[in-house]
mmCIF file of C-alpha atoms and ligand atoms in Angstrom:
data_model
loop_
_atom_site.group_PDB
_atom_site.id
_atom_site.type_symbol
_atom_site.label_atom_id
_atom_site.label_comp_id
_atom_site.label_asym_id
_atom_site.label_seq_id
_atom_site.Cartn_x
_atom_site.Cartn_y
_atom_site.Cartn_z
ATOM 1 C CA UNK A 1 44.478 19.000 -41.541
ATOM 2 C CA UNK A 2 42.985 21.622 -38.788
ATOM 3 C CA UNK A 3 42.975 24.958 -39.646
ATOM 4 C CA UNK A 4 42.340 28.117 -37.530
ATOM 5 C CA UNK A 5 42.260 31.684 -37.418
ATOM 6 C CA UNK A 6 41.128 34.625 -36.022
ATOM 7 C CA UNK A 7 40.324 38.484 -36.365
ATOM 8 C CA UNK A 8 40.091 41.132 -33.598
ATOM 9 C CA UNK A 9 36.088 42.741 -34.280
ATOM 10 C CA UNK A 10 37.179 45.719 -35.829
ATOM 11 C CA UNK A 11 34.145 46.791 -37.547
ATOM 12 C CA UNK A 12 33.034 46.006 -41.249
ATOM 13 C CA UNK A 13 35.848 44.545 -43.264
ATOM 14 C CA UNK A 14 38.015 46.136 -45.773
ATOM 15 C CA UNK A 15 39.565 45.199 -48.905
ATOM 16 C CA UNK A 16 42.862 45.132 -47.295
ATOM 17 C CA UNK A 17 41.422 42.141 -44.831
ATOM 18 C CA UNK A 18 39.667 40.623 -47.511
ATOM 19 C CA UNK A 19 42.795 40.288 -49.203
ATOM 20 C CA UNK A 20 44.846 39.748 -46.912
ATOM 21 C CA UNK A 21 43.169 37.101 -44.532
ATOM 22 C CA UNK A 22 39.323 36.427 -45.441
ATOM 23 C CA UNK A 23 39.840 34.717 -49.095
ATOM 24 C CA UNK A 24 42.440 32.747 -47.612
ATOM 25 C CA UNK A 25 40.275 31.915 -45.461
ATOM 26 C CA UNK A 26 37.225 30.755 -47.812
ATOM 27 C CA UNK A 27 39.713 28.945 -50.434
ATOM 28 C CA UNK A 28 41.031 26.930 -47.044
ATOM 29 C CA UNK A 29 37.227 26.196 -46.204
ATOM 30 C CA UNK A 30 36.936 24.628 -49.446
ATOM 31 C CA UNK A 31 39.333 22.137 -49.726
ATOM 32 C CA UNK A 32 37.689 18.807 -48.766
ATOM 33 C CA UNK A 33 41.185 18.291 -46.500
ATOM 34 C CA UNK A 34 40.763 20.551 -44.045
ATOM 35 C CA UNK A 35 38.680 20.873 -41.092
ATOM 36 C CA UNK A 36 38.360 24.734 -40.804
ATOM 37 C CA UNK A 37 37.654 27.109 -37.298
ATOM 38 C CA UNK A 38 37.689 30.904 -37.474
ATOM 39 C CA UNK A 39 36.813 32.939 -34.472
ATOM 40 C CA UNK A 40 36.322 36.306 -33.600
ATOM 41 C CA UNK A 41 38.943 37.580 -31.246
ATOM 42 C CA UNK A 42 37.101 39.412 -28.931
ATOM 43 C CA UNK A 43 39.164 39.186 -25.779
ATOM 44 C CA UNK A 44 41.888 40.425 -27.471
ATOM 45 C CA UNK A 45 39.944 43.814 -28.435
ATOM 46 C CA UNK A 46 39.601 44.326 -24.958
ATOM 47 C CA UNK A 47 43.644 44.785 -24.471
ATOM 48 C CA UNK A 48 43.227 48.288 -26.498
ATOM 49 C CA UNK A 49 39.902 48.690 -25.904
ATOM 50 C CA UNK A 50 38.661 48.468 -22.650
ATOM 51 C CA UNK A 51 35.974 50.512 -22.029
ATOM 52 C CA UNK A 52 33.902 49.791 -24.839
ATOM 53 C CA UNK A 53 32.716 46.339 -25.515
ATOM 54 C CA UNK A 54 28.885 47.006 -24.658
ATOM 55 C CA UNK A 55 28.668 50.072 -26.876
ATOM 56 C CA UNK A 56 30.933 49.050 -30.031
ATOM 57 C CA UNK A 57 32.510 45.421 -30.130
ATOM 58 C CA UNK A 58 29.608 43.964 -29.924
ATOM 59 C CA UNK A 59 28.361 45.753 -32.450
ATOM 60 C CA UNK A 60 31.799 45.273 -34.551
ATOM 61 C CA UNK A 61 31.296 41.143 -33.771
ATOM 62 C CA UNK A 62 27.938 41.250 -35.314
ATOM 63 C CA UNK A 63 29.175 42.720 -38.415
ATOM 64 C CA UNK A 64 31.952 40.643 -38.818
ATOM 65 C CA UNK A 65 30.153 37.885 -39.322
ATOM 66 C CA UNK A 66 27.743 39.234 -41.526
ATOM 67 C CA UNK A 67 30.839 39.869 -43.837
ATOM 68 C CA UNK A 68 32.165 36.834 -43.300
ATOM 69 C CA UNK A 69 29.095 35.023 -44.224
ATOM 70 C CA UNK A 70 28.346 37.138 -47.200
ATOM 71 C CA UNK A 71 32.115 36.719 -48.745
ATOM 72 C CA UNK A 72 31.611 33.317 -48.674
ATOM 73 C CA UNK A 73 32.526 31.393 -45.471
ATOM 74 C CA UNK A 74 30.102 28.397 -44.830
ATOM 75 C CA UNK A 75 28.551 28.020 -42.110
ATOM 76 C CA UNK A 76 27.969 24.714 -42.549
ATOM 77 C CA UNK A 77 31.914 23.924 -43.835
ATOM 78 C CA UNK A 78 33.605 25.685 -40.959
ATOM 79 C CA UNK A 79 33.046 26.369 -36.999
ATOM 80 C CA UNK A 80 32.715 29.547 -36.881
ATOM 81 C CA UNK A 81 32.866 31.290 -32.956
ATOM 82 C CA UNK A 82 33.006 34.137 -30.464
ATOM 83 C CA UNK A 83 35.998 33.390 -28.325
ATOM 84 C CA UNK A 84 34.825 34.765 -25.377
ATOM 85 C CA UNK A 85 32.049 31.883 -25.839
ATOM 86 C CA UNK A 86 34.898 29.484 -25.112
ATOM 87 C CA UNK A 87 36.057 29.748 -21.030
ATOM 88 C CA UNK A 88 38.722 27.545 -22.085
ATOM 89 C CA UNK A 89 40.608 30.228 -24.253
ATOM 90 C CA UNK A 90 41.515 32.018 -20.564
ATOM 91 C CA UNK A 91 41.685 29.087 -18.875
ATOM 92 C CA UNK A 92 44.621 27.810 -21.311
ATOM 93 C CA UNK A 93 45.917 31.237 -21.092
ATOM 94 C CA UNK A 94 46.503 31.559 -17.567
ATOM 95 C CA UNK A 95 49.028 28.454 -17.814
ATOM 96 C CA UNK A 96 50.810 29.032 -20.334
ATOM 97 C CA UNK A 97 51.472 32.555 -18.470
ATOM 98 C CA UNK A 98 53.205 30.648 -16.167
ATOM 99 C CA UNK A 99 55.960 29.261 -18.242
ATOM 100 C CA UNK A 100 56.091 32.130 -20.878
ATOM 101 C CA UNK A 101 59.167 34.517 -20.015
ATOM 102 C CA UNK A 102 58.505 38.048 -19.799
ATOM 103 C CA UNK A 103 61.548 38.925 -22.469
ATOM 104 C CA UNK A 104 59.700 37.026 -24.918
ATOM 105 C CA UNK A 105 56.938 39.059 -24.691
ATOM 106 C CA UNK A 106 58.952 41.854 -24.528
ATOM 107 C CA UNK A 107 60.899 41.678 -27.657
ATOM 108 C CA UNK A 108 57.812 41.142 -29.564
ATOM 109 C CA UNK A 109 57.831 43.491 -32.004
ATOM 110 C CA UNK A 110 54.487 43.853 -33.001
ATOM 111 C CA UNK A 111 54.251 44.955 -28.744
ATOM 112 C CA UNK A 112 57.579 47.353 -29.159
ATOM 113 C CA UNK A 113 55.955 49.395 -32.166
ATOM 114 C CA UNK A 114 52.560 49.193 -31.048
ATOM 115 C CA UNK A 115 53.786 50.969 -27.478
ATOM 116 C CA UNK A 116 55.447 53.713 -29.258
ATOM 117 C CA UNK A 117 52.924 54.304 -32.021
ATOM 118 C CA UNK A 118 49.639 54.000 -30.840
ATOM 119 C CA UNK A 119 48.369 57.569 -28.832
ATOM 120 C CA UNK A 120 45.335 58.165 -27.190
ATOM 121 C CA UNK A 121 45.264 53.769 -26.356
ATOM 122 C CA UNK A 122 45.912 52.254 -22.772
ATOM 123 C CA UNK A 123 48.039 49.410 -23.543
ATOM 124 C CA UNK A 124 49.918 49.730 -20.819
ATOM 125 C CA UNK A 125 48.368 46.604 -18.965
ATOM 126 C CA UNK A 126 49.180 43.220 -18.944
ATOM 127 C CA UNK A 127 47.468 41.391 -21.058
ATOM 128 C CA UNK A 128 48.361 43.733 -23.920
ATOM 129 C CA UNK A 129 51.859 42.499 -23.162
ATOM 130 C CA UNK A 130 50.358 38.801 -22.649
ATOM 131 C CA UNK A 131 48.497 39.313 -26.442
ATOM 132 C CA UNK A 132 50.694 36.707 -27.753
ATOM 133 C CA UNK A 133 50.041 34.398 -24.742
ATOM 134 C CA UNK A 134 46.020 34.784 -25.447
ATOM 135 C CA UNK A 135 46.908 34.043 -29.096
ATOM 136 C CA UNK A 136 48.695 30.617 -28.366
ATOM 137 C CA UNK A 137 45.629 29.942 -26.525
ATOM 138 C CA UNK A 138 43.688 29.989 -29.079
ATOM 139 C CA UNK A 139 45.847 27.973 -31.497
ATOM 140 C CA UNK A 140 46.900 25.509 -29.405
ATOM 141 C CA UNK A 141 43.126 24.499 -27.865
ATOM 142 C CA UNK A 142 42.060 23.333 -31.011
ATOM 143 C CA UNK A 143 45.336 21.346 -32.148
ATOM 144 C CA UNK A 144 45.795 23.755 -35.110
ATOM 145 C CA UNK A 145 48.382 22.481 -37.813
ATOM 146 C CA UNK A 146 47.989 25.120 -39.841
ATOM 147 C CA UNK A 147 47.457 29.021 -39.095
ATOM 148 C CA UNK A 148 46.400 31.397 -42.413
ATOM 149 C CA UNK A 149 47.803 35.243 -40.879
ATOM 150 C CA UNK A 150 48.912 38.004 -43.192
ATOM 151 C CA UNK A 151 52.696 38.911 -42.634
ATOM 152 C CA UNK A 152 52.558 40.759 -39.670
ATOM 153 C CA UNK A 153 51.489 38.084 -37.523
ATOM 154 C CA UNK A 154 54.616 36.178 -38.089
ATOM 155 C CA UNK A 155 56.585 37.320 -34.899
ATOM 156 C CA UNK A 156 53.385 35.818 -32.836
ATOM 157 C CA UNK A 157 53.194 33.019 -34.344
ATOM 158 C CA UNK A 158 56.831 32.158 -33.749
ATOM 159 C CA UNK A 159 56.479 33.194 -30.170
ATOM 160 C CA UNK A 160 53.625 30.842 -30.163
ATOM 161 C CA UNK A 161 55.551 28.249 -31.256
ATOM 162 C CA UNK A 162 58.075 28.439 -28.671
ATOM 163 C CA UNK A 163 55.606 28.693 -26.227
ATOM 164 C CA UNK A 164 54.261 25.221 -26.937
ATOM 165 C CA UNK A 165 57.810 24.033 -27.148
ATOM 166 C CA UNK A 166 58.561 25.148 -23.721
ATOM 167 C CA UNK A 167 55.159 24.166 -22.689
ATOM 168 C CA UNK A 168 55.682 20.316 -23.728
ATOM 169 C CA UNK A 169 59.103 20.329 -22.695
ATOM 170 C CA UNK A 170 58.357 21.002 -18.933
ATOM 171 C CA UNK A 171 55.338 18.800 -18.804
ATOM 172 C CA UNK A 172 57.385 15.900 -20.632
ATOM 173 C CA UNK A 173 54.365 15.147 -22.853
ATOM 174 C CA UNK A 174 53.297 16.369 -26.606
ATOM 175 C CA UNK A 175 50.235 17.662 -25.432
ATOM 176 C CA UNK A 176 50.183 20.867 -27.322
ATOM 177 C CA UNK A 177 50.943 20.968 -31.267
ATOM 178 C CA UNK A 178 53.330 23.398 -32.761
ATOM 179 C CA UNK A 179 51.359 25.107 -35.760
ATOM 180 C CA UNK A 180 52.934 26.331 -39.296
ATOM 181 C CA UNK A 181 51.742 30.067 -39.840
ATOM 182 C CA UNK A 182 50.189 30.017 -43.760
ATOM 183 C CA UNK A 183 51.302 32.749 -45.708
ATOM 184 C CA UNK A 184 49.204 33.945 -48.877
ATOM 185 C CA UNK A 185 50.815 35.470 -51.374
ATOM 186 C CA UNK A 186 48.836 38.191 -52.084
ATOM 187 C CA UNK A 187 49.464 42.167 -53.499
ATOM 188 C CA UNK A 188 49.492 44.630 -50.582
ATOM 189 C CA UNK A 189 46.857 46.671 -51.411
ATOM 190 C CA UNK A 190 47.638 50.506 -49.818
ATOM 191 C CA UNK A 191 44.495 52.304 -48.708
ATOM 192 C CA UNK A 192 43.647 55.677 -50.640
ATOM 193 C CA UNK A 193 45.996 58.086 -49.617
ATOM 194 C CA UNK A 194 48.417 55.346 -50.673
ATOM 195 C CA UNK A 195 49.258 54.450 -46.846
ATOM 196 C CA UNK A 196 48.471 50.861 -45.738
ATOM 197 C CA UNK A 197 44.920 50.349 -45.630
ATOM 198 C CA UNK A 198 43.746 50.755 -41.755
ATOM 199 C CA UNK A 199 40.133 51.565 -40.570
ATOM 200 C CA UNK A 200 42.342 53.799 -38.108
ATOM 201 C CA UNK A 201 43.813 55.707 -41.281
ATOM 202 C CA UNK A 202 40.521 56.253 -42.449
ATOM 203 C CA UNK A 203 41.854 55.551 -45.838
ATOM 204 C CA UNK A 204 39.670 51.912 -46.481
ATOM 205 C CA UNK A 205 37.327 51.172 -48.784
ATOM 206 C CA UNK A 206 34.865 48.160 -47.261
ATOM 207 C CA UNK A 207 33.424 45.414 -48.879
ATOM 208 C CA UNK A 208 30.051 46.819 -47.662
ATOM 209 C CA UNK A 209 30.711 50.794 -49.661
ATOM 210 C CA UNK A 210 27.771 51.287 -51.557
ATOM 211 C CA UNK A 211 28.291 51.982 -55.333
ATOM 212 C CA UNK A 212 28.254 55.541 -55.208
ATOM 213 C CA UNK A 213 30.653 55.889 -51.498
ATOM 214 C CA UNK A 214 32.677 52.926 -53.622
ATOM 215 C CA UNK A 215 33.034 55.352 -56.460
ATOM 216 C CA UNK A 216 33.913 58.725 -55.076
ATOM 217 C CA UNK A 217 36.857 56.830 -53.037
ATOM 218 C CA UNK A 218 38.656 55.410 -55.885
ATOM 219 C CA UNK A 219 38.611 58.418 -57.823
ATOM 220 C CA UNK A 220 39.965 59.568 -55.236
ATOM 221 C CA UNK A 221 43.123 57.768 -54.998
ATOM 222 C CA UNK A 222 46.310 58.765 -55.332
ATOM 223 C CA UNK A 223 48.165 56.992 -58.240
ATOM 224 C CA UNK A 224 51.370 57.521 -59.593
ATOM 225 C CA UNK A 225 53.032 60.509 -57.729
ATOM 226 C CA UNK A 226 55.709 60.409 -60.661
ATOM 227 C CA UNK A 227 53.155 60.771 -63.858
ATOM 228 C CA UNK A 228 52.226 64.396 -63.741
ATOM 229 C CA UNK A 229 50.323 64.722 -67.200
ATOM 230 C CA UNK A 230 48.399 61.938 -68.845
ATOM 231 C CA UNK A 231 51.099 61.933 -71.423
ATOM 232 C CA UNK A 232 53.364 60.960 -69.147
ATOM 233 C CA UNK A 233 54.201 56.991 -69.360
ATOM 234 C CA UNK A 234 52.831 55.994 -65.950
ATOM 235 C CA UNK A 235 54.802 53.317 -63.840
ATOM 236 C CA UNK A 236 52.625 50.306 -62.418
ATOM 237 C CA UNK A 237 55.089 48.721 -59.667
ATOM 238 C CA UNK A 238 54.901 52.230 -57.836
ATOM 239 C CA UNK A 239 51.362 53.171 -58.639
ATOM 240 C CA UNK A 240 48.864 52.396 -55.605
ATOM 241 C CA UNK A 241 45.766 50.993 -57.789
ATOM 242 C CA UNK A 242 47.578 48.244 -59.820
ATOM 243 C CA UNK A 243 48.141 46.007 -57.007
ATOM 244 C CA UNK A 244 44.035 46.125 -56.839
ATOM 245 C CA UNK A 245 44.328 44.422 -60.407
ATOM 246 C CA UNK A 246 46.715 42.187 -59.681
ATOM 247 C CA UNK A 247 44.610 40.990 -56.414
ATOM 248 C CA UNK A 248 41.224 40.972 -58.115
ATOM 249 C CA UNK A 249 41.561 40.647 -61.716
ATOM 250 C CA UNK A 250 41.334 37.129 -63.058
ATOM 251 C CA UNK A 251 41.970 37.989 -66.367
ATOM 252 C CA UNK A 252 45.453 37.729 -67.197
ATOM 253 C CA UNK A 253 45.135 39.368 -70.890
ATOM 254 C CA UNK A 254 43.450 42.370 -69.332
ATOM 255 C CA UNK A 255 46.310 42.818 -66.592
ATOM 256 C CA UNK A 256 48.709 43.020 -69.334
ATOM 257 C CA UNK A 257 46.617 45.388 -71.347
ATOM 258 C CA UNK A 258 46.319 47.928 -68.399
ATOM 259 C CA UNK A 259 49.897 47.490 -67.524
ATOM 260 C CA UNK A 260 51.327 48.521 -70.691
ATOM 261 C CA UNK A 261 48.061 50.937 -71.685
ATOM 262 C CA UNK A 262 49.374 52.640 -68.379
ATOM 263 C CA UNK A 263 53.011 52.512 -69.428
ATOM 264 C CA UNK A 264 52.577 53.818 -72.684
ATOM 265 C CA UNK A 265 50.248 56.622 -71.428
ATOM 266 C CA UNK A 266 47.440 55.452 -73.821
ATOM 267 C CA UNK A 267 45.315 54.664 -70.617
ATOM 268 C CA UNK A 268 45.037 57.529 -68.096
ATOM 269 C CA UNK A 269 44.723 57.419 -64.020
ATOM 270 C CA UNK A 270 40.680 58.581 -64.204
ATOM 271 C CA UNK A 271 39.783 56.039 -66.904
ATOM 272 C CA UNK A 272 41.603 53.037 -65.359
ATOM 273 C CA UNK A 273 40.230 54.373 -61.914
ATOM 274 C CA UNK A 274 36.405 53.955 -63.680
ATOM 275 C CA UNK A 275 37.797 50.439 -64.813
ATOM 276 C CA UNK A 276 38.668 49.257 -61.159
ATOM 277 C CA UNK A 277 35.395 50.817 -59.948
ATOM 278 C CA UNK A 278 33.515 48.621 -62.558
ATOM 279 C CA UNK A 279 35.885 45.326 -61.533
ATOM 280 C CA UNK A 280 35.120 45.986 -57.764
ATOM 281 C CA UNK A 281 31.184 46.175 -58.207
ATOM 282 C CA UNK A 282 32.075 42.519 -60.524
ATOM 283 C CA UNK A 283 34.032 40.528 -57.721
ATOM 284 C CA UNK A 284 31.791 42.320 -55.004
ATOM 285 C CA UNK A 285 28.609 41.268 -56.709
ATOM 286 C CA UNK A 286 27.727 38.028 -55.112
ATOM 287 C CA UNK A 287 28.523 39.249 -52.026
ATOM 288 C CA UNK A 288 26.351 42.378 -51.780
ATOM 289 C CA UNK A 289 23.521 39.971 -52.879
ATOM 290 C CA UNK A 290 24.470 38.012 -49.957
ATOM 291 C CA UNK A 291 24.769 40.667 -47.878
ATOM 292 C CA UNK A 292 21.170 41.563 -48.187
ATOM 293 C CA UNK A 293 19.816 37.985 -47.407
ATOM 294 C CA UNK A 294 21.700 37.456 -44.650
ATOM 295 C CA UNK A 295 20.860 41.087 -43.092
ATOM 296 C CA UNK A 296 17.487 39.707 -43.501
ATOM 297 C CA UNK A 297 18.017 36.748 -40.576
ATOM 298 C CA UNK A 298 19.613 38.621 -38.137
ATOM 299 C CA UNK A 299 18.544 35.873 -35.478
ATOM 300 C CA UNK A 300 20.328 33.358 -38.034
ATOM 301 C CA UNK A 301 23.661 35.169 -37.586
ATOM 302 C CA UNK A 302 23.727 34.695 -33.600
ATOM 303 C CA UNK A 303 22.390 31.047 -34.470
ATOM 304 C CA UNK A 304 25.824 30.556 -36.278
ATOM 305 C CA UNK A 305 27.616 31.934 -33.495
ATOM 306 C CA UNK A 306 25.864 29.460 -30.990
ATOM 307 C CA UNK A 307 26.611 26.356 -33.026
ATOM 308 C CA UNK A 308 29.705 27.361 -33.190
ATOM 309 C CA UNK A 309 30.279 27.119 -29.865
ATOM 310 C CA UNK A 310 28.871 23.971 -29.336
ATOM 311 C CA UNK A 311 31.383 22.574 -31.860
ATOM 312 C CA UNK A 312 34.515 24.636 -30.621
ATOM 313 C CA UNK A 313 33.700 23.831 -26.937
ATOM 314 C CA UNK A 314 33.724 20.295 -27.066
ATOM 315 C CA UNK A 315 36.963 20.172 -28.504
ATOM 316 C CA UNK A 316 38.903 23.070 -26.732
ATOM 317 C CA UNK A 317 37.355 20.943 -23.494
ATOM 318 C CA UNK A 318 38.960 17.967 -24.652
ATOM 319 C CA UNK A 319 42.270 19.590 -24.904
ATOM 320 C CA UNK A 320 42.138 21.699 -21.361
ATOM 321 C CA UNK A 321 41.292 17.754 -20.176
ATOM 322 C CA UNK A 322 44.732 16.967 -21.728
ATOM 323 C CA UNK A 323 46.688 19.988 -20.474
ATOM 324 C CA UNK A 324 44.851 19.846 -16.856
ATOM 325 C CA UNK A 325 46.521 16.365 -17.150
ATOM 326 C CA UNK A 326 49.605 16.701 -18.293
ATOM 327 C CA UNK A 327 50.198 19.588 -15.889
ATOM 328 C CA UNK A 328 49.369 17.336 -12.802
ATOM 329 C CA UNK A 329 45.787 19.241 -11.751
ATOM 330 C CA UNK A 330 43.158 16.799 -13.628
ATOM 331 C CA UNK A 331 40.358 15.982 -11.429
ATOM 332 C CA UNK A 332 39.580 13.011 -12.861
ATOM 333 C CA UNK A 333 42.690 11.827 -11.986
ATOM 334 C CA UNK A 334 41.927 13.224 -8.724
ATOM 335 C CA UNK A 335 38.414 12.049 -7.836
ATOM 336 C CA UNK A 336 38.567 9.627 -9.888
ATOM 337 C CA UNK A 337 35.125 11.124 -11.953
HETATM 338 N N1 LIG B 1 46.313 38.698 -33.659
HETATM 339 C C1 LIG B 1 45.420 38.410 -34.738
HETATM 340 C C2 LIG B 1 45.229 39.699 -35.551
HETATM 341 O O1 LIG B 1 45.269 40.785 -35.006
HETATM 342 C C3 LIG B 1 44.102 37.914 -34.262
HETATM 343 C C4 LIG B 1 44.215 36.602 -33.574
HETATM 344 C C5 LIG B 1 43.955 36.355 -32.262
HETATM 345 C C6 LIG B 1 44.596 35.360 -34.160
HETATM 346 N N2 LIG B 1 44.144 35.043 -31.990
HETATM 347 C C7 LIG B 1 44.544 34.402 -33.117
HETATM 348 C C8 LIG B 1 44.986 34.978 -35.446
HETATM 349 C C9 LIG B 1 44.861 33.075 -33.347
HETATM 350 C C10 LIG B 1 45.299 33.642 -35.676
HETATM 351 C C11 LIG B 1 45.240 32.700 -34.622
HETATM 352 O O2 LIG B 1 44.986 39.620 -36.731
#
């Protein structure tokens, strides 16, 4: 089974993506069944982001991987690539802009919000509204069956789906394969001010915090808005650091104990805030030590990217073969070499 994903280069990673994507994507990588890609979405940072790829994405690529390497992902399990390494990403793009209806793109809602949220962005260009487009792309090159996205990405996905649909449908052939999106079920974990957790919120605590930075933003967090006083029985379900339990405890017996400690008011916000700092430096452990090594290499960490691209090339140039094909435009079939 082929999996793939992606990430826009955002920066370092947070807790929320770790969570939400980046385990998913490490417990995928270890399953002996699958055959895993996960590329950095570069491209698509340019629909927001125009003017800076020189001065910040590139930067923001470089320590992507770094986290991805240090949280676990193995170079030597999955490809892992730049997209813009890969020609064939906006080759594939270009037609399947030609059969992909404007409404489709336009009643995206991930686009529609987006549009009337986002200030100081210029998305008013084309391939912001062709982002989903881009995105089918990238699925479809490498025959992806399966697609690990957090919740949001849902809406693409489906548009991606019927893209390929229409796609094979005009072309009479099943050149393209539909992919299942892959859900995790995973706690949403809220940033600090108890908003969802968003480098653009500035409310994020990153895998790479140091101890101390890691320290001052959890006890800084705002808990239970209904437990006033420490006697107060406090209410887990609405309280913004349980979730961080529930998504990186792996003690059952000591979820329970904090969930009725905090119900019962015998544990207080500041003392279960100093037990989540000491769980976080726990998980985080291994990877800081990572971290460090790989920091160590930086040469190594463009190596990856390379090899990556020697391995993702070769088969997203075996699929544009196929499409070129199916479409009618091969020059093989043309020239006959
Ligand atoms: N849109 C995804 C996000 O913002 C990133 C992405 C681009 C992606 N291409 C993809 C995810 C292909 C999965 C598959 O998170």
């Amino acid at each position: 089974m082929r999996i793939l994903s992606g990430m826009q280069p955002t920066g370092y990673m947070h807790l929320g993506n770790y969570v939400g994507a980046l385990k998913n994507y490490i417990q995928l990588q270890n399953d002996p069944n699958h055959e895993t890609f996960y590329f950095i979405a570069d491209i698509h940072s340019l629909t927001s982001n125009q003017a800076h790829y020189k001065d910040e994405i590139s930067n923001y690529i470089f320590n992507m991987v770094v986290d991805w390497l240090a949280a676990g992902i193995d170079p030597g399990r999955s490809t892992i690539f730049l997209q813009s390494d890969i020609p064939e990403h906006c080759e594939l793009y270009t037609l399947l802009s030609m059969i992909t209806p404007i409404s489709w793109l336009e009643r995206n809602p991930t686009y529609k919000e987006k549009m009337e949220e986002i200030e100081g962005k210029e998305l008013d260009n084309l391939g912001f509204l062709g982002y989903p487009v881009l995105q089918t792309a990238d699925i479809a090159l490498y025959g992806a069956d399966s697609v690990p996205v957090g919740k949001d990405q849902i809406p693409h996905l489906e548009i991606s789906r019927e893209i390929i649909r229409r796609f094979n449908y005009i072309y009479q052939q099943d050149v393209l394969k539909e992919p299942q999106p892959l859900l995790s079920s995973v706690p949403k974990l809220n940033g600090l001010d108890g908003r969802k957790m968003s480098k653009s919120y500035n409310n994020a605590i990153y895998l790479s915090d140091d101890e101390e930075t890691l320290r001052t933003k959890v006890m800084s967090m705002v808990t239970d808005v209904k437990r006033a006083r420490k006697s107060d029985p406090g209410h887990p379900d609405e309280c913004n650091l349980f979730p961080y339990y529930l998504a990186f405890c792996t003690d059952e017996g000591m979820i329970f104990q904090i969930r009725k400690d905090c119900e019962t008011a015998v544990l207080g916000c500041v003392d279960d805030k100093k037990k989540l700092v000491q769980l976080l430096l726990d998980v985080f452990a291994d990877y800081k030590r990572k971290r460090q090594q790989v920091l160590q290499n930086q040469n190594a960490v463009y190596d990856i990217l390379k090899e990556g691209a020697i391995k993702a090339g070769k088969v997203a140039r075996e699929t544009m073969e196929k499409v070129r094909s199916a479409v009618g435009m091969s020059s093989k079939n043309r020239y006959g070499s």
